[in-house]
CSV table of C-alpha atoms in Angstrom, one decimal:
chain,number,residue,atom,x,y,z
A,1485,CYS,CA,-26.3,43.9,-57.9
A,1486,GLY,CA,-26.7,47.6,-57.7
A,1487,ALA,CA,-25.2,51.0,-58.4
A,1488,ARG,CA,-25.2,54.4,-56.6
A,1489,GLY,CA,-23.3,57.3,-58.0
A,1490,ARG,CA,-19.9,56.1,-59.2
A,1491,ILE,CA,-20.1,52.9,-57.2
A,1492,GLN,CA,-21.2,49.5,-58.6
A,1493,TYR,CA,-21.7,46.8,-56.0
A,1494,ARG,CA,-22.8,43.2,-55.3
A,1495,LEU,CA,-24.5,42.4,-52.0
A,1496,GLY,CA,-25.1,39.2,-50.2
A,1497,ALA,CA,-24.2,36.9,-47.3
A,1498,GLY,CA,-23.5,39.7,-44.9
A,1499,LEU,CA,-21.0,41.4,-47.2
A,1500,VAL,CA,-21.0,44.0,-50.0
A,1501,PHE,CA,-18.2,44.2,-52.6
A,1502,GLY,CA,-18.0,47.4,-54.6
A,1503,ARG,CA,-15.8,49.5,-56.9
A,1504,LEU,CA,-15.5,53.0,-58.1
A,1505,SER,CA,-13.2,55.2,-60.1
A,1506,VAL,CA,-12.7,59.0,-60.0
A,1507,ALA,CA,-10.6,60.8,-62.6
A,1508,GLU,CA,-8.6,63.7,-61.2
A,1509,SER,CA,-9.7,65.8,-64.2
A,1510,GLU,CA,-13.2,65.7,-62.5
A,1511,SER,CA,-11.7,67.5,-59.5
A,1512,ALA,CA,-10.1,70.9,-60.4
A,1513,ALA,CA,-7.8,72.1,-57.7
A,1514,MET,CA,-9.4,74.0,-54.9
A,1515,SER,CA,-7.8,77.1,-53.4
A,1516,GLY,CA,-5.0,76.6,-50.9
A,1517,GLU,CA,-3.1,73.3,-50.7
A,1518,VAL,CA,-5.8,70.9,-51.8
A,1519,THR,CA,-4.9,69.1,-55.0
A,1520,PRO,CA,-7.0,67.3,-57.6
A,1521,LEU,CA,-5.9,63.9,-56.2
A,1522,GLN,CA,-6.9,64.9,-52.7
A,1523,ARG,CA,-10.3,66.0,-53.9
A,1524,ALA,CA,-10.8,62.8,-55.8
A,1525,THR,CA,-9.7,60.7,-52.9
A,1526,LYS,CA,-11.9,62.4,-50.3
A,1527,LEU,CA,-14.9,62.3,-52.7
A,1528,ALA,CA,-14.3,58.5,-53.3
A,1529,TYR,CA,-14.2,57.7,-49.6
A,1530,GLU,CA,-17.3,59.8,-48.8
A,1531,GLU,CA,-19.2,58.0,-51.6
A,1532,ILE,CA,-18.0,54.6,-50.2
A,1533,PHE,CA,-19.2,55.4,-46.7
A,1534,GLY,CA,-22.4,56.7,-48.0
A,1535,VAL,CA,-23.2,53.5,-49.9
A,1536,ILE,CA,-22.2,51.1,-47.1
A,1537,ASP,CA,-24.2,53.0,-44.6
A,1538,ALA,CA,-27.3,53.0,-46.9
A,1539,LEU,CA,-26.9,49.2,-47.4
A,1540,ALA,CA,-26.6,48.6,-43.6
A,1541,MET,CA,-23.1,47.2,-44.2
A,1542,PRO,CA,-21.3,50.0,-42.2
A,1543,HIS,CA,-18.0,48.2,-41.4
A,1544,LEU,CA,-15.3,48.7,-44.0
A,1545,VAL,CA,-13.3,45.5,-43.9
A,1546,ARG,CA,-10.9,45.5,-46.8
A,1547,VAL,CA,-9.9,48.2,-49.4
A,1548,TRP,CA,-7.7,48.0,-52.5
A,1549,ASN,CA,-6.5,51.4,-53.7
A,1550,PHE,CA,-4.9,51.8,-57.1
A,1551,LEU,CA,-3.3,55.2,-57.2
A,1552,PRO,CA,-1.9,56.7,-60.5
A,1553,ASP,CA,1.8,57.7,-60.3
A,1554,ILE,CA,2.0,56.8,-56.6
A,1555,ASN,CA,5.7,57.9,-56.3
A,1556,GLY,CA,5.4,61.0,-58.4
A,1557,GLU,CA,5.4,64.5,-57.1
A,1558,SER,CA,2.9,67.3,-57.8
A,1559,HIS,CA,1.9,70.5,-56.1
A,1560,GLY,CA,5.1,70.3,-54.0
A,1561,SER,CA,4.5,66.9,-52.4
A,1562,GLU,CA,4.5,63.2,-53.1
A,1563,ARG,CA,1.3,61.9,-54.5
A,1564,TYR,CA,1.1,59.1,-52.0
A,1565,TRP,CA,1.3,61.7,-49.2
A,1566,GLN,CA,-1.6,63.6,-50.8
A,1567,PHE,CA,-3.6,60.4,-50.9
A,1568,ASN,CA,-3.0,59.6,-47.2
A,1569,SER,CA,-4.0,63.1,-46.2
A,1570,ALA,CA,-7.3,63.0,-48.2
A,1571,ARG,CA,-8.1,59.4,-47.1
A,1572,GLN,CA,-7.9,60.6,-43.5
A,1573,ASP,CA,-10.1,63.6,-44.4
A,1574,GLY,CA,-12.7,61.2,-45.9
A,1575,PHE,CA,-12.8,59.0,-42.8
A,1576,ILE,CA,-13.1,62.0,-40.5
A,1577,ALA,CA,-15.8,63.6,-42.5
A,1578,CYS,CA,-17.9,60.4,-42.3
A,1579,GLY,CA,-17.4,60.0,-38.5
A,1580,ARG,CA,-14.9,57.1,-38.8
A,1581,ALA,CA,-11.9,56.3,-36.7
A,1582,ILE,CA,-8.5,56.9,-38.2
A,1583,ALA,CA,-6.6,54.6,-35.9
A,1584,GLY,CA,-7.4,51.2,-34.3
A,1585,ALA,CA,-10.7,50.1,-35.9
A,1586,VAL,CA,-9.6,50.8,-39.5
A,1587,PRO,CA,-9.8,48.4,-42.5
A,1588,ALA,CA,-7.1,46.2,-43.9
A,1589,ALA,CA,-5.9,47.8,-47.2
A,1590,CYS,CA,-3.3,48.2,-49.8
A,1591,GLY,CA,-2.2,51.1,-51.9
A,1592,VAL,CA,-0.2,50.5,-55.0
A,1593,GLY,CA,0.6,52.4,-58.2
A,1594,SER,CA,-1.1,52.5,-61.6
A,1595,PRO,CA,0.0,54.4,-64.7
A,1596,LEU,CA,-0.1,58.2,-64.8
A,1597,GLY,CA,-3.3,59.4,-66.4
A,1598,MET,CA,-5.4,56.6,-65.1
A,1599,PRO,CA,-8.2,57.4,-62.7
A,1600,LEU,CA,-8.0,56.6,-59.0
A,1601,VAL,CA,-9.6,53.2,-58.7
A,1602,ILE,CA,-10.8,51.7,-55.4
A,1603,TYR,CA,-12.3,48.3,-54.6
A,1604,PHE,CA,-13.8,47.5,-51.2
A,1605,LEU,CA,-15.5,45.0,-49.0
A,1606,ALA,CA,-17.8,46.0,-46.1
A,1607,SER,CA,-19.7,43.9,-43.6
A,1608,ALA,CA,-22.8,44.0,-41.4
A,1609,THR,CA,-20.6,43.0,-38.4
A,1610,ALA,CA,-17.5,44.6,-37.2
A,1611,PRO,CA,-14.2,42.8,-38.0
A,1612,THR,CA,-11.5,41.9,-35.5
A,1613,ILE,CA,-8.6,44.1,-36.2
A,1614,ILE,CA,-5.1,42.5,-36.2
A,1615,GLU,CA,-1.8,44.3,-35.9
A,1616,ASN,CA,1.7,42.9,-36.3
A,1617,PRO,CA,4.0,42.7,-33.2
A,1618,ARG,CA,7.0,43.1,-35.5
A,1619,GLN,CA,5.8,46.5,-36.8
A,1620,VAL,CA,4.6,49.9,-35.8
A,1621,SER,CA,0.9,50.2,-36.7
A,1622,ALA,CA,0.7,52.1,-40.0
A,1623,TYR,CA,-1.5,54.8,-38.5
A,1624,HIS,CA,1.3,55.5,-35.9
A,1625,TYR,CA,4.1,55.9,-38.5
A,1626,PRO,CA,6.3,59.0,-38.0
A,1627,PRO,CA,5.9,61.9,-40.4
A,1628,ALA,CA,9.0,61.0,-42.4
A,1629,TYR,CA,6.9,58.4,-44.3
A,1630,SER,CA,3.9,60.7,-44.8
A,1631,PRO,CA,3.0,63.9,-43.0
A,1632,ARG,CA,-0.4,62.3,-42.2
A,1633,SER,CA,-0.2,58.6,-41.5
A,1634,PRO,CA,-1.9,55.9,-43.7
A,1635,THR,CA,-5.3,54.8,-42.5
A,1636,PHE,CA,-5.3,51.0,-42.5
A,1637,SER,CA,-4.7,48.0,-40.2
A,1638,ARG,CA,-2.3,45.2,-40.9
A,1639,ALA,CA,-5.1,42.6,-41.1
A,1640,CYS,CA,-8.6,41.7,-40.0
A,1641,VAL,CA,-10.8,38.7,-39.5
A,1642,VAL,CA,-14.6,38.6,-40.2
A,1643,ASP,CA,-16.4,35.9,-38.3
A,1644,PHE,CA,-19.6,34.3,-39.5
A,1645,PRO,CA,-21.9,31.8,-37.7
A,1646,ASN,CA,-20.2,28.9,-39.6
A,1647,GLY,CA,-16.7,30.2,-40.4
A,1648,ARG,CA,-14.3,33.2,-40.8
A,1649,MET,CA,-12.5,35.2,-43.4
A,1650,LEU,CA,-9.0,36.6,-43.0
A,1651,PHE,CA,-7.7,39.6,-45.0
A,1652,ILE,CA,-4.0,40.5,-44.7
A,1653,SER,CA,-3.1,43.9,-46.0
A,1654,GLY,CA,-0.4,44.7,-48.4
A,1655,THR,CA,2.7,43.6,-46.4
A,1656,ALA,CA,6.3,44.5,-47.0
A,1657,SER,CA,9.8,44.2,-45.8
A,1658,ILE,CA,9.3,46.6,-42.8
A,1659,LEU,CA,10.5,46.1,-39.2
A,1660,GLY,CA,9.2,48.6,-36.7
A,1661,HIS,CA,8.6,51.4,-39.2
A,1662,ALA,CA,11.8,51.1,-41.3
A,1663,THR,CA,12.3,49.4,-44.7
A,1664,VAL,CA,14.9,46.6,-44.4
A,1665,HIS,CA,17.0,44.7,-47.0
A,1666,VAL,CA,17.0,47.7,-49.4
A,1667,GLY,CA,17.9,46.6,-52.9
A,1668,ASP,CA,17.5,42.9,-52.3
A,1669,ALA,CA,14.3,41.5,-53.7
A,1670,ALA,CA,14.8,38.0,-52.3
A,1671,ALA,CA,15.5,39.2,-48.8
A,1672,GLN,CA,12.6,41.6,-48.9
A,1673,THR,CA,10.3,38.7,-49.9
A,1674,ARG,CA,11.5,36.5,-47.0
A,1675,GLU,CA,11.0,39.4,-44.5
A,1676,THR,CA,7.6,40.1,-45.9
A,1677,LEU,CA,6.6,36.4,-45.5
A,1678,ARG,CA,7.8,36.5,-41.9
A,1679,ASN,CA,5.5,39.5,-41.3
A,1680,ILE,CA,2.6,37.5,-42.8
A,1681,GLU,CA,3.4,34.6,-40.6
A,1682,ALA,CA,3.4,36.9,-37.5
A,1683,LEU,CA,0.0,38.1,-38.5
A,1684,LEU,CA,-1.3,34.6,-38.8
A,1685,GLY,CA,0.0,33.8,-35.3
A,1686,THR,CA,-2.1,36.7,-33.9
A,1687,ALA,CA,-5.2,35.8,-36.0
A,1688,ASN,CA,-5.1,32.2,-34.9
A,1689,ARG,CA,-5.1,33.1,-31.2
A,1690,GLY,CA,-8.7,33.9,-31.7
A,1691,ALA,CA,-9.5,30.8,-33.8
A,1692,THR,CA,-12.8,29.0,-33.2
A,1693,ALA,CA,-13.2,25.2,-33.1
A,1694,LEU,CA,-12.4,25.3,-36.8
A,1695,ALA,CA,-8.7,24.6,-37.5
A,1696,PRO,CA,-6.4,27.7,-37.6
A,1697,PHE,CA,-5.0,29.1,-40.8
A,1698,THR,CA,-1.6,28.1,-42.1
A,1699,MET,CA,0.6,29.8,-44.7
A,1700,ALA,CA,-0.4,27.1,-47.2
A,1701,ASP,CA,-4.1,27.9,-46.8
A,1702,LEU,CA,-3.8,31.5,-48.1
A,1703,CYS,CA,-4.2,32.9,-51.5
A,1704,TYR,CA,-1.4,35.5,-52.2
A,1705,LYS,CA,-1.1,38.5,-54.5
A,1706,ALA,CA,2.4,39.9,-54.9
A,1707,TYR,CA,2.9,43.4,-56.3
A,1708,VAL,CA,6.4,43.5,-58.0
A,1709,ARG,CA,8.1,46.8,-58.7
A,1710,HIS,CA,10.6,45.4,-61.2
A,1711,ALA,CA,9.4,42.6,-63.5
A,1712,ALA,CA,12.9,41.1,-63.6
A,1713,ASP,CA,12.6,40.3,-59.9
A,1714,GLN,CA,9.5,38.1,-60.3
A,1715,ALA,CA,11.4,34.8,-60.5
A,1716,LEU,CA,13.3,35.5,-57.3
A,1717,ILE,CA,10.2,36.5,-55.5
A,1718,GLU,CA,8.3,33.5,-56.8
A,1719,HIS,CA,11.1,31.2,-55.7
A,1720,GLU,CA,11.1,32.6,-52.1
A,1721,LEU,CA,7.3,32.4,-51.8
A,1722,HIS,CA,7.2,28.8,-52.9
A,1723,ALA,CA,10.1,28.0,-50.6
A,1724,ALA,CA,8.2,29.4,-47.6
A,1725,VAL,CA,4.7,28.2,-48.5
A,1726,GLY,CA,5.2,25.2,-50.7
A,1727,ASN,CA,5.0,24.4,-54.4
A,1728,GLY,CA,1.2,24.4,-54.2
A,1729,ALA,CA,1.1,28.1,-53.2
A,1730,GLN,CA,-1.8,30.0,-54.8
A,1731,ALA,CA,-0.2,33.2,-55.9
A,1732,LEU,CA,-0.8,36.0,-58.5
A,1733,TYR,CA,2.0,38.4,-59.5
A,1734,LEU,CA,1.3,41.9,-60.7
A,1735,HIS,CA,3.6,44.6,-61.8
A,1736,ALA,CA,3.1,47.8,-59.8
A,1737,ASP,CA,4.9,50.7,-58.1
A,1738,LEU,CA,4.7,50.6,-54.3
A,1739,CYS,CA,4.1,53.2,-51.6
A,1740,ARG,CA,7.8,53.5,-50.7
A,1741,GLN,CA,10.4,53.8,-53.4
A,1742,ASP,CA,12.8,51.4,-51.6
A,1743,LEU,CA,10.2,48.6,-51.5
A,1744,LEU,CA,10.6,46.0,-54.3
A,1745,VAL,CA,7.7,43.7,-53.4
A,1746,GLU,CA,4.5,43.9,-51.4
A,1747,ILE,CA,2.3,40.8,-50.7
A,1748,GLU,CA,-1.3,40.6,-49.6
A,1749,ALA,CA,-3.1,37.4,-48.6
A,1750,THR,CA,-6.6,36.2,-48.1
A,1751,GLY,CA,-8.0,33.0,-46.5
A,1752,CYS,CA,-11.4,31.7,-45.5
A,1753,TYR,CA,-12.9,28.6,-44.0
A,1754,PHE,CA,-16.3,27.4,-43.2
A,1755,ALA,CA,-17.7,24.4,-41.4
A,1756,ASN,CA,-18.0,22.5,-44.6
A,1757,GLY,CA,-14.4,23.2,-45.6
A,1758,ARG,CA,-11.8,25.8,-46.7
A,1759,SER,CA,-11.5,27.8,-49.8
């Protein structure tokens, strides 16, 4: 265990897991168009990269971003757009790519007044980045969704001498770059699961002698915009994965106002078995 600046972390087995929070009140607005959220976001990513470099775990693998009032507007723009802009700035300032070799991630809402909270995993070895053939890569989205594109990959795999870990980003009912099945939580869930299945197909093409992942092997986390939709979403997930599906449901706003559900997934297996 350790701490550096705002970051607390645990280190071992070729990975580091860490978390930090930054209150926007710590970041008074700068001159020009930089907002308190942008300053907080850029600062957070600069601290993350500083820690993982110092720990010789330089490859950011998976990031969970919890952004207060994600769909709200301030300083003339949507807060999620501000976050995307500042996240890119943080990557660029630390000499990281903003397309291609970028981490799997999610960005969901938290209540207004909460700090920006980020959890992350980083590795000593570079992950294999996976994109979805059914979707435009997020870092190539057109400006209609955010003037500066989100900096994340659809999924990644981390290989170890005796196994591998799969991290699937927050995935939604998006084909190409457009939201589909607007207003229909059940249909959005089915489309989301088809996207996860497509990512599995790509990930499994690089499988080792160990068996490939199946949908039933994964642990799921579903972010649900409207609590009343949970039963529908849970029904669709169990119909696709099986009644033994390992799933957690959380109430959260999502990065697009027309998205009703976002699902992430994680899997790992080693020579002595899966978990």
